[in-house]
mmCIF file of C-alpha atoms in Angstrom:
data_model
loop_
_atom_site.group_PDB
_atom_site.id
_atom_site.type_symbol
_atom_site.label_atom_id
_atom_site.label_comp_id
_atom_site.label_asym_id
_atom_site.label_seq_id
_atom_site.Cartn_x
_atom_site.Cartn_y
_atom_site.Cartn_z
ATOM 1 C CA UNK M 1 -26.352 17.418 19.965
ATOM 2 C CA UNK M 2 -27.560 14.172 21.487
ATOM 3 C CA UNK M 3 -30.463 11.957 19.470
ATOM 4 C CA UNK M 4 -32.094 9.515 21.260
ATOM 5 C CA UNK M 5 -34.406 6.680 19.491
ATOM 6 C CA UNK M 6 -36.632 4.371 21.397
ATOM 7 C CA UNK M 7 -38.657 1.557 19.787
ATOM 8 C CA UNK M 8 -41.572 0.636 19.805
ATOM 9 C CA UNK M 9 -43.956 2.961 19.684
ATOM 10 C CA UNK M 10 -46.498 1.195 21.035
ATOM 11 C CA UNK M 11 -46.265 -2.157 22.679
ATOM 12 C CA UNK M 12 -49.394 -4.724 23.614
ATOM 13 C CA UNK M 13 -48.479 -7.571 25.978
ATOM 14 C CA UNK M 14 -51.037 -10.225 28.027
ATOM 15 C CA UNK M 15 -51.201 -9.732 31.472
ATOM 16 C CA UNK M 16 -48.045 -11.794 33.207
ATOM 17 C CA UNK M 17 -45.753 -11.556 30.273
ATOM 18 C CA UNK M 18 -42.454 -9.337 29.593
ATOM 19 C CA UNK M 19 -42.238 -6.109 28.035
ATOM 20 C CA UNK M 20 -38.644 -4.918 26.441
ATOM 21 C CA UNK M 21 -38.463 -1.341 25.574
ATOM 22 C CA UNK M 22 -35.050 -0.525 23.712
ATOM 23 C CA UNK M 23 -33.328 2.891 23.008
ATOM 24 C CA UNK M 24 -30.016 4.010 20.995
ATOM 25 C CA UNK M 25 -28.176 7.454 22.012
ATOM 26 C CA UNK M 26 -25.936 8.670 19.602
ATOM 27 C CA UNK M 27 -23.522 10.809 22.199
ATOM 28 C CA UNK M 28 -20.821 8.861 23.570
ATOM 29 C CA UNK M 29 -20.583 11.434 26.263
ATOM 30 C CA UNK M 30 -23.644 10.783 27.766
ATOM 31 C CA UNK M 31 -23.684 8.254 31.054
ATOM 32 C CA UNK M 32 -26.762 8.613 32.540
ATOM 33 C CA UNK M 33 -29.648 6.636 31.256
ATOM 34 C CA UNK M 34 -32.958 7.195 33.486
ATOM 35 C CA UNK M 35 -36.076 5.799 32.313
ATOM 36 C CA UNK M 36 -39.746 7.665 33.253
ATOM 37 C CA UNK M 37 -43.380 6.354 33.274
ATOM 38 C CA UNK M 38 -45.621 8.689 32.503
ATOM 39 C CA UNK M 39 -49.745 8.213 32.927
ATOM 40 C CA UNK M 40 -52.252 9.849 30.986
ATOM 41 C CA UNK M 41 -52.061 13.815 31.742
ATOM 42 C CA UNK M 42 -49.742 13.338 34.521
ATOM 43 C CA UNK M 43 -46.078 14.310 35.357
ATOM 44 C CA UNK M 44 -43.547 11.601 34.135
ATOM 45 C CA UNK M 45 -42.053 9.706 37.060
ATOM 46 C CA UNK M 46 -38.772 8.336 37.426
ATOM 47 C CA UNK M 47 -38.947 4.142 37.806
ATOM 48 C CA UNK M 48 -35.163 3.196 37.247
ATOM 49 C CA UNK M 49 -31.879 4.862 36.030
ATOM 50 C CA UNK M 50 -28.549 3.193 34.764
ATOM 51 C CA UNK M 51 -25.003 5.120 34.999
ATOM 52 C CA UNK M 52 -22.435 4.193 32.303
ATOM 53 C CA UNK M 53 -20.195 2.374 34.832
ATOM 54 C CA UNK M 54 -22.994 -0.335 35.497
ATOM 55 C CA UNK M 55 -24.380 -2.761 32.467
ATOM 56 C CA UNK M 56 -27.233 -3.744 34.365
ATOM 57 C CA UNK M 57 -29.581 -2.726 37.376
ATOM 58 C CA UNK M 58 -32.748 -4.195 38.807
ATOM 59 C CA UNK M 59 -35.567 -3.343 40.875
ATOM 60 C CA UNK M 60 -38.238 -5.742 41.774
ATOM 61 C CA UNK M 61 -39.728 -6.296 38.623
ATOM 62 C CA UNK M 62 -37.868 -3.930 36.435
ATOM 63 C CA UNK M 63 -34.229 -4.093 34.701
ATOM 64 C CA UNK M 64 -32.542 -1.642 32.706
ATOM 65 C CA UNK M 65 -29.211 -2.925 30.598
ATOM 66 C CA UNK M 66 -27.070 -0.410 29.209
ATOM 67 C CA UNK M 67 -24.337 -1.664 26.561
ATOM 68 C CA UNK M 68 -22.107 1.468 26.150
ATOM 69 C CA UNK M 69 -20.220 0.410 23.109
ATOM 70 C CA UNK M 70 -23.077 -0.041 21.219
ATOM 71 C CA UNK M 71 -24.896 2.621 22.632
ATOM 72 C CA UNK M 72 -28.158 1.199 23.295
ATOM 73 C CA UNK M 73 -29.952 0.365 26.577
ATOM 74 C CA UNK M 74 -32.970 -1.281 27.286
ATOM 75 C CA UNK M 75 -36.414 -1.276 30.086
ATOM 76 C CA UNK M 76 -37.324 -5.039 30.847
ATOM 77 C CA UNK M 77 -40.609 -5.348 32.977
ATOM 78 C CA UNK M 78 -41.815 -8.681 33.943
ATOM 79 C CA UNK M 79 -44.986 -10.341 34.968
ATOM 80 C CA UNK M 80 -46.635 -7.179 33.903
ATOM 81 C CA UNK M 81 -49.589 -5.948 35.390
ATOM 82 C CA UNK M 82 -52.564 -3.681 34.180
ATOM 83 C CA UNK M 83 -51.702 -0.925 36.446
ATOM 84 C CA UNK M 84 -47.777 -0.895 34.019
ATOM 85 C CA UNK M 85 -49.760 0.436 31.192
ATOM 86 C CA UNK M 86 -48.707 4.374 30.527
ATOM 87 C CA UNK M 87 -46.226 5.659 28.046
ATOM 88 C CA UNK M 88 -42.467 5.313 28.807
ATOM 89 C CA UNK M 89 -39.921 7.659 27.797
ATOM 90 C CA UNK M 90 -35.712 6.692 27.730
ATOM 91 C CA UNK M 91 -33.461 9.419 28.449
ATOM 92 C CA UNK M 92 -29.902 10.482 28.203
ATOM 93 C CA UNK M 93 -27.593 12.830 29.840
ATOM 94 C CA UNK M 94 -24.070 13.699 30.142
ATOM 95 C CA UNK M 95 -24.942 13.304 34.172
ATOM 96 C CA UNK M 96 -23.770 16.472 35.768
ATOM 97 C CA UNK M 97 -26.887 18.250 37.667
ATOM 98 C CA UNK M 98 -27.993 20.837 35.345
ATOM 99 C CA UNK M 99 -27.040 19.201 32.180
ATOM 100 C CA UNK M 100 -29.772 18.576 29.773
ATOM 101 C CA UNK M 101 -32.376 15.052 29.127
ATOM 102 C CA UNK M 102 -32.923 14.432 25.959
ATOM 103 C CA UNK M 103 -35.766 12.022 25.675
ATOM 104 C CA UNK M 104 -36.899 9.447 23.704
ATOM 105 C CA UNK M 105 -40.128 9.621 21.535
ATOM 106 C CA UNK M 106 -42.116 7.389 24.157
ATOM 107 C CA UNK M 107 -43.515 4.012 23.865
ATOM 108 C CA UNK M 108 -47.534 3.590 24.845
ATOM 109 C CA UNK M 109 -47.485 0.288 26.887
ATOM 110 C CA UNK M 110 -50.820 -1.663 26.917
ATOM 111 C CA UNK M 111 -50.837 -4.940 29.278
ATOM 112 C CA UNK M 112 -54.387 -6.669 28.514
ATOM 113 C CA UNK M 113 -55.922 -8.524 31.631
ATOM 114 C CA UNK G 1 -39.141 11.996 46.613
ATOM 115 C CA UNK G 2 -38.767 15.484 45.963
ATOM 116 C CA UNK G 3 -41.776 17.891 45.132
ATOM 117 C CA UNK G 4 -41.806 20.199 41.924
ATOM 118 C CA UNK G 5 -45.228 22.269 41.733
ATOM 119 C CA UNK G 6 -46.547 24.180 38.899
ATOM 120 C CA UNK G 7 -49.006 26.951 38.911
ATOM 121 C CA UNK G 8 -51.749 27.247 36.810
ATOM 122 C CA UNK G 9 -52.424 23.312 36.235
ATOM 123 C CA UNK G 10 -54.628 24.913 33.593
ATOM 124 C CA UNK G 11 -55.134 28.209 31.513
ATOM 125 C CA UNK G 12 -57.183 28.559 28.824
ATOM 126 C CA UNK G 13 -56.592 32.726 27.023
ATOM 127 C CA UNK G 14 -57.409 34.426 23.901
ATOM 128 C CA UNK G 15 -54.932 35.027 21.522
ATOM 129 C CA UNK G 16 -52.372 37.733 21.699
ATOM 130 C CA UNK G 17 -52.117 37.826 25.598
ATOM 131 C CA UNK G 18 -49.548 36.802 27.610
ATOM 132 C CA UNK G 19 -49.285 33.881 30.557
ATOM 133 C CA UNK G 20 -46.995 33.173 33.208
ATOM 134 C CA UNK G 21 -46.295 29.713 34.158
ATOM 135 C CA UNK G 22 -44.472 29.258 37.607
ATOM 136 C CA UNK G 23 -42.118 26.281 38.588
ATOM 137 C CA UNK G 24 -41.339 25.637 42.051
ATOM 138 C CA UNK G 25 -38.931 23.461 44.040
ATOM 139 C CA UNK G 26 -40.816 22.746 47.116
ATOM 140 C CA UNK G 27 -38.053 20.806 49.732
ATOM 141 C CA UNK G 28 -34.736 21.530 47.697
ATOM 142 C CA UNK G 29 -32.918 24.336 45.853
ATOM 143 C CA UNK G 30 -32.290 23.809 42.060
ATOM 144 C CA UNK G 31 -29.856 26.489 40.453
ATOM 145 C CA UNK G 32 -30.757 25.236 37.168
ATOM 146 C CA UNK G 33 -34.708 24.008 35.812
ATOM 147 C CA UNK G 34 -35.855 22.737 32.883
ATOM 148 C CA UNK G 35 -38.935 23.947 30.615
ATOM 149 C CA UNK G 36 -40.623 20.673 28.287
ATOM 150 C CA UNK G 37 -43.214 21.149 25.807
ATOM 151 C CA UNK G 38 -45.578 17.949 25.324
ATOM 152 C CA UNK G 39 -47.441 17.587 22.163
ATOM 153 C CA UNK G 40 -50.448 15.088 22.679
ATOM 154 C CA UNK G 41 -49.178 11.762 22.386
ATOM 155 C CA UNK G 42 -45.584 12.881 21.807
ATOM 156 C CA UNK G 43 -42.158 13.203 23.773
ATOM 157 C CA UNK G 44 -41.036 15.552 26.001
ATOM 158 C CA UNK G 45 -38.868 18.612 23.724
ATOM 159 C CA UNK G 46 -36.676 20.145 25.895
ATOM 160 C CA UNK G 47 -37.360 24.055 25.185
ATOM 161 C CA UNK G 48 -34.950 25.554 27.562
ATOM 162 C CA UNK G 49 -32.296 25.582 30.498
ATOM 163 C CA UNK G 50 -33.318 28.233 33.430
ATOM 164 C CA UNK G 51 -30.286 29.334 35.250
ATOM 165 C CA UNK G 52 -30.799 31.167 38.808
ATOM 166 C CA UNK G 53 -29.107 34.603 38.444
ATOM 167 C CA UNK G 54 -28.340 34.277 34.713
ATOM 168 C CA UNK G 55 -29.869 34.122 31.149
ATOM 169 C CA UNK G 56 -31.695 31.394 30.175
ATOM 170 C CA UNK G 57 -29.840 29.237 27.444
ATOM 171 C CA UNK G 58 -32.509 28.167 24.775
ATOM 172 C CA UNK G 59 -32.751 24.723 22.398
ATOM 173 C CA UNK G 60 -32.432 25.669 19.078
ATOM 174 C CA UNK G 61 -35.391 26.501 17.136
ATOM 175 C CA UNK G 62 -36.988 27.451 20.489
ATOM 176 C CA UNK G 63 -37.831 31.679 20.111
ATOM 177 C CA UNK G 64 -36.367 33.500 23.053
ATOM 178 C CA UNK G 65 -38.613 35.987 22.530
ATOM 179 C CA UNK G 66 -41.936 34.134 22.708
ATOM 180 C CA UNK G 67 -40.862 32.123 25.617
ATOM 181 C CA UNK G 68 -39.416 34.624 28.437
ATOM 182 C CA UNK G 69 -37.654 32.468 31.315
ATOM 183 C CA UNK G 70 -36.797 34.211 34.574
ATOM 184 C CA UNK G 71 -35.336 32.085 37.162
ATOM 185 C CA UNK G 72 -35.154 34.724 40.104
ATOM 186 C CA UNK G 73 -34.476 32.459 42.893
ATOM 187 C CA UNK G 74 -33.486 29.118 44.193
ATOM 188 C CA UNK G 75 -36.642 27.380 44.326
ATOM 189 C CA UNK G 76 -38.324 29.429 41.297
ATOM 190 C CA UNK G 77 -38.478 29.762 37.593
ATOM 191 C CA UNK G 78 -41.158 31.500 35.626
ATOM 192 C CA UNK G 79 -41.920 30.510 31.998
ATOM 193 C CA UNK G 80 -43.747 33.509 29.996
ATOM 194 C CA UNK G 81 -45.672 32.544 26.618
ATOM 195 C CA UNK G 82 -45.791 36.248 25.247
ATOM 196 C CA UNK G 83 -48.929 36.864 22.388
ATOM 197 C CA UNK G 84 -49.910 33.680 23.085
ATOM 198 C CA UNK G 85 -51.097 32.174 19.589
ATOM 199 C CA UNK G 86 -53.487 28.891 19.226
ATOM 200 C CA UNK G 87 -50.216 26.825 18.214
ATOM 201 C CA UNK G 88 -48.729 27.493 21.190
ATOM 202 C CA UNK G 89 -51.329 25.722 23.078
ATOM 203 C CA UNK G 90 -49.618 22.515 24.845
ATOM 204 C CA UNK G 91 -48.830 20.419 27.745
ATOM 205 C CA UNK G 92 -45.667 22.671 29.328
ATOM 206 C CA UNK G 93 -43.620 20.705 32.205
ATOM 207 C CA UNK G 94 -40.964 21.701 33.926
ATOM 208 C CA UNK G 95 -38.348 19.624 35.855
ATOM 209 C CA UNK G 96 -35.463 20.077 38.382
ATOM 210 C CA UNK G 97 -32.749 18.294 39.259
ATOM 211 C CA UNK G 98 -31.741 16.680 42.787
ATOM 212 C CA UNK G 99 -29.026 14.695 43.781
ATOM 213 C CA UNK G 100 -26.548 15.458 40.855
ATOM 214 C CA UNK G 101 -28.561 14.005 37.753
ATOM 215 C CA UNK G 102 -32.210 12.993 39.019
ATOM 216 C CA UNK G 103 -34.537 14.886 37.638
ATOM 217 C CA UNK G 104 -37.908 15.482 39.201
ATOM 218 C CA UNK G 105 -40.983 16.976 37.050
ATOM 219 C CA UNK G 106 -43.882 19.249 37.853
ATOM 220 C CA UNK G 107 -47.406 18.316 37.304
ATOM 221 C CA UNK G 108 -47.657 20.111 33.993
ATOM 222 C CA UNK G 109 -49.838 23.064 33.345
ATOM 223 C CA UNK G 110 -52.225 22.509 30.096
ATOM 224 C CA UNK G 111 -52.590 25.903 27.678
ATOM 225 C CA UNK G 112 -55.471 26.313 25.600
ATOM 226 C CA UNK G 113 -54.999 29.549 23.486
ATOM 227 C CA UNK G 114 -58.394 30.326 21.601
#
């Protein structure tokens, strides 16, 4: 089955700096890669996703890059703000409705004011 | 965005009792839903795939007789933790896919077994 690894497990940045979180996956059939943000005690919220036919996607301060050959994808947050502090999870899926998501281990991001 | 609800949000029970958790898609139909378990400061672990009108598919290592799943309609899946024990205490979250692969999560149910 799919194995998703995520690094780092914790990340602290100064407000205004950038944060980068990296994930690797093992199953070459995976073609959908979402990123979720989870605040303490709350549900994961989708913040951005990318499909395997695209190398990069950007949404305001958030961007995701995908290297399908190397089987890794990254989340980039620029101009970080204290409200960006949360746990971020990457996931991989084969992309069809009903197919399972396999999550990375999570990155706890702290943005220091 | 799509709304997925869970009930109850909190449950405390005695060891040996069974607990039922409901997951509902409120504004869309879901032939498939997923159940996850999350321990403090850890990732979401997929437990099983709930399929409307058929048996659930369990991940390796998850006891199907312990975690009963029923997907009786296109908007409701239930997870029953049978004969709960303290080690079953956890945060249980469901999700449902909409628009192909996008998954929407319920708010989670925190279970504490005494």
